[in-house]
Amino acid sequence: WHYDKFMNRLYIFREMYQTFVDAGRTLEGSPFTGEKDPFYDPPEDQLIGKASIYLDALRYFLSVEEATPIIDYKGKEDGELMARIIPHLTPEPPADPDEEDEDAPEDLSELKGKNVYFTIFLDAARGLPPDRSTGVYAKFRFFLEEAAVQTAPCARKTINPRLEFKKTFRLVVT
């Protein structure tokens, strides 16, 4: 524990001991059980790695479809993230993302001052480390967005989790 966390817990330890002494040195009816137990530390999220998706193709209004490597803190590849980013001019993404949009411009500079939509699909991950494959989720920030977006955690332990995430972002071309 960090010093501050230990000092906060120290007061709980002292209260717990006093309650124990006041109860005749028995733990029956102790309020310090489960998550109120000062020794309990809820499991924290663990970073498997980071994946980068380059957005250059979006400048030319082209879709991005990638199986990008997930790189751990040692620089080793720890799986892949399957992602797609589809640019479109209406709030709803096209029904068939492979079909080319006739209204799509050659370059985004043609759309200066107009709304452009980008739908991000995080389909799945594959080849994750077996010891860290429970409750897997992806968390990301898109372009100039300040808040991070997070997928729902995968309900079961698997090295190939299905994320099936979709979110549309709106940007004004400047």
Short mmCIF file of C-alpha atoms in Angstrom, two decimals:
data_model
loop_
_atom_site.label_atom_id
_atom_site.label_comp_id
_atom_site.label_asym_id
_atom_site.label_seq_id
_atom_site.Cartn_x
_atom_site.Cartn_y
_atom_site.Cartn_z
CA TRP A 1 0.00 0.00 0.00
CA HIS A 2 1.01 3.59 -0.50
CA TYR A 3 1.59 5.56 2.70
CA ASP A 4 -1.71 7.52 2.45
CA LYS A 5 -3.74 4.36 1.91
CA PHE A 6 -2.04 2.68 4.87
CA MET A 7 -2.68 5.67 7.16
CA ASN A 8 -6.38 5.70 6.21
CA ARG A 9 -6.60 1.99 6.94
CA LEU A 10 -4.69 2.34 10.22
CA TYR A 11 -7.59 4.24 11.79
CA ILE A 12 -9.99 1.53 10.62
CA PHE A 13 -7.69 -1.12 12.14
CA ARG A 14 -7.75 0.73 15.47
CA GLU A 15 -11.55 1.04 15.36
CA MET A 16 -11.82 -2.64 14.46
CA TYR A 17 -9.61 -3.60 17.42
CA GLN A 18 -11.62 -1.41 19.82
CA THR A 19 -14.89 -2.99 18.58
CA PHE A 20 -13.30 -6.42 19.12
CA VAL A 21 -12.30 -5.54 22.70
CA ASP A 22 -15.71 -3.96 23.49
CA ALA A 23 -17.47 -7.12 22.21
CA GLY A 24 -15.62 -9.29 24.73
CA ARG A 25 -12.89 -10.27 22.28
CA THR A 26 -15.28 -11.91 19.80
CA LEU A 27 -15.85 -11.16 16.12
CA GLU A 28 -19.57 -12.05 16.19
CA GLY A 29 -21.67 -9.19 14.80
CA SER A 30 -18.60 -7.32 13.60
CA PRO A 31 -19.40 -4.61 11.07
CA PHE A 32 -15.97 -5.19 9.45
CA THR A 33 -16.84 -7.94 6.99
CA GLY A 34 -16.77 -8.18 3.22
CA GLU A 35 -15.92 -4.86 1.58
CA LYS A 36 -15.84 -3.07 4.95
CA ASP A 37 -12.95 -5.30 6.01
CA PRO A 38 -9.90 -3.00 6.18
CA PHE A 39 -7.73 -5.80 4.80
CA TYR A 40 -9.96 -6.22 1.72
CA ASP A 41 -8.61 -4.62 -1.43
CA PRO A 42 -10.96 -4.80 -4.43
CA PRO A 43 -9.25 -6.07 -7.56
CA GLU A 44 -7.95 -3.27 -9.75
CA ASP A 45 -7.96 -3.15 -13.52
CA GLN A 46 -4.78 -4.39 -15.13
CA LEU A 47 -3.48 -2.92 -18.38
CA ILE A 48 -2.82 -5.66 -20.94
CA GLY A 49 -1.35 -3.24 -23.46
CA LYS A 50 -1.97 -0.40 -25.86
CA ALA A 51 -3.03 -0.46 -29.50
CA SER A 52 -2.72 2.43 -31.92
CA ILE A 53 -4.86 3.06 -34.96
CA TYR A 54 -3.67 5.69 -37.41
CA LEU A 55 -6.35 7.98 -38.78
CA ASP A 56 -4.63 9.27 -41.94
CA ALA A 57 -7.09 7.46 -44.22
CA LEU A 58 -9.99 9.37 -42.65
CA ARG A 59 -8.61 12.62 -44.13
CA TYR A 60 -9.52 11.20 -47.53
CA PHE A 61 -12.87 9.89 -46.30
CA LEU A 62 -11.71 6.26 -46.48
CA SER A 63 -12.69 3.60 -43.96
CA VAL A 64 -10.09 2.09 -41.68
CA GLU A 65 -10.18 -1.64 -40.95
CA GLU A 66 -7.32 -2.90 -38.79
CA ALA A 67 -6.14 -5.86 -36.80
CA THR A 68 -3.69 -3.79 -34.79
CA PRO A 69 -1.22 -5.33 -32.32
CA ILE A 70 -1.70 -4.82 -28.58
CA ILE A 71 1.72 -3.91 -27.18
CA ASP A 72 2.45 -4.53 -23.49
CA TYR A 73 4.67 -2.39 -21.24
CA LYS A 74 7.78 -4.35 -22.32
CA GLY A 75 7.13 -3.69 -26.02
CA LYS A 76 6.02 -7.28 -26.64
CA GLU A 77 2.94 -8.05 -28.72
CA ASP A 78 0.17 -9.45 -26.49
CA GLY A 79 -2.62 -10.03 -28.99
CA GLU A 80 -4.54 -8.03 -31.58
CA LEU A 81 -7.49 -5.65 -31.55
CA MET A 82 -9.92 -5.77 -34.47
CA ALA A 83 -11.26 -2.31 -35.17
CA ARG A 84 -13.08 -0.45 -37.94
CA ILE A 85 -13.68 3.27 -38.38
CA ILE A 86 -16.19 4.35 -41.00
CA PRO A 87 -16.63 8.02 -42.01
CA HIS A 88 -20.08 9.13 -43.18
CA LEU A 89 -22.08 12.31 -43.77
CA THR A 90 -25.32 11.34 -41.98
CA PRO A 91 -25.77 10.57 -38.26
CA GLU A 92 -26.44 6.90 -39.02
CA PRO A 93 -23.63 4.77 -40.49
CA PRO A 94 -24.26 3.15 -43.87
CA ALA A 95 -26.05 -0.21 -43.80
CA ASP A 96 -23.25 -1.76 -45.85
CA PRO A 97 -19.91 -0.23 -44.79
CA ASP A 98 -18.16 -1.82 -47.79
CA GLU A 99 -20.40 0.08 -50.22
CA GLU A 100 -18.81 3.32 -51.38
CA ASP A 101 -20.70 6.55 -50.65
CA GLU A 102 -21.37 8.54 -53.86
CA ASP A 103 -21.53 11.81 -51.89
CA ALA A 104 -18.14 11.20 -50.28
CA PRO A 105 -15.65 13.97 -51.01
CA GLU A 106 -12.14 13.42 -52.36
CA ASP A 107 -10.70 15.25 -49.36
CA LEU A 108 -12.18 16.49 -46.07
CA SER A 109 -11.18 20.07 -46.94
CA GLU A 110 -14.21 20.09 -49.26
CA LEU A 111 -16.43 19.76 -46.17
CA LYS A 112 -15.02 22.72 -44.22
CA GLY A 113 -17.54 23.90 -41.61
CA LYS A 114 -19.84 20.87 -42.05
CA ASN A 115 -20.56 17.90 -39.77
CA VAL A 116 -18.83 14.62 -40.46
CA TYR A 117 -19.59 11.44 -38.54
CA PHE A 118 -17.21 8.64 -37.67
CA THR A 119 -18.48 5.30 -36.38
CA ILE A 120 -15.99 3.20 -34.48
CA PHE A 121 -16.50 -0.54 -34.24
CA LEU A 122 -14.37 -2.55 -31.82
CA ASP A 123 -15.30 -6.05 -32.88
CA ALA A 124 -12.98 -8.30 -30.88
CA ALA A 125 -9.54 -9.00 -29.57
CA ARG A 126 -7.59 -12.17 -30.11
CA GLY A 127 -4.55 -13.89 -28.72
CA LEU A 128 -4.67 -12.24 -25.28
CA PRO A 129 -2.57 -13.67 -22.43
CA PRO A 130 -4.56 -16.45 -20.68
CA ASP A 131 -3.68 -15.21 -17.18
CA ARG A 132 -5.23 -11.77 -17.88
CA SER A 133 -8.29 -12.65 -19.91
CA THR A 134 -11.14 -12.21 -17.42
CA GLY A 135 -13.42 -9.17 -17.69
CA VAL A 136 -11.51 -7.76 -20.65
CA TYR A 137 -12.64 -4.40 -22.03
CA ALA A 138 -11.23 -1.69 -24.27
CA LYS A 139 -10.92 1.96 -23.31
CA PHE A 140 -10.05 4.71 -25.79
CA ARG A 141 -10.24 8.38 -26.64
CA PHE A 142 -11.17 9.46 -30.14
CA PHE A 143 -9.25 12.31 -31.73
CA LEU A 144 -10.12 15.52 -29.81
CA GLU A 145 -12.62 13.99 -27.36
CA GLU A 146 -11.69 14.66 -23.73
CA ALA A 147 -13.62 11.82 -22.10
CA ALA A 148 -12.52 8.24 -22.55
CA VAL A 149 -15.02 5.73 -23.92
CA GLN A 150 -15.12 2.19 -22.54
CA THR A 151 -16.65 -1.01 -23.89
CA ALA A 152 -18.59 -3.37 -21.67
CA PRO A 153 -16.38 -6.02 -20.04
CA CYS A 154 -16.43 -9.46 -21.62
CA ALA A 155 -18.53 -11.66 -19.33
CA ARG A 156 -16.44 -14.80 -19.60
CA LYS A 157 -12.78 -15.71 -19.45
CA THR A 158 -11.41 -16.06 -22.97
CA ILE A 159 -8.26 -15.22 -24.89
CA ASN A 160 -10.42 -14.14 -27.86
CA PRO A 161 -13.09 -11.82 -26.37
CA ARG A 162 -15.92 -10.47 -28.53
CA LEU A 163 -16.32 -6.76 -27.74
CA GLU A 164 -19.06 -5.94 -30.30
CA PHE A 165 -18.85 -2.22 -29.56
CA LYS A 166 -20.11 0.61 -31.76
CA LYS A 167 -20.10 4.37 -31.18
CA THR A 168 -20.59 7.31 -33.54
CA PHE A 169 -18.75 10.59 -33.09
CA ARG A 170 -19.63 13.91 -34.74
CA LEU A 171 -16.93 16.39 -35.73
CA VAL A 172 -17.09 19.74 -37.45
CA VAL A 173 -14.45 19.95 -40.17
CA THR A 174 -12.14 22.92 -39.56
#
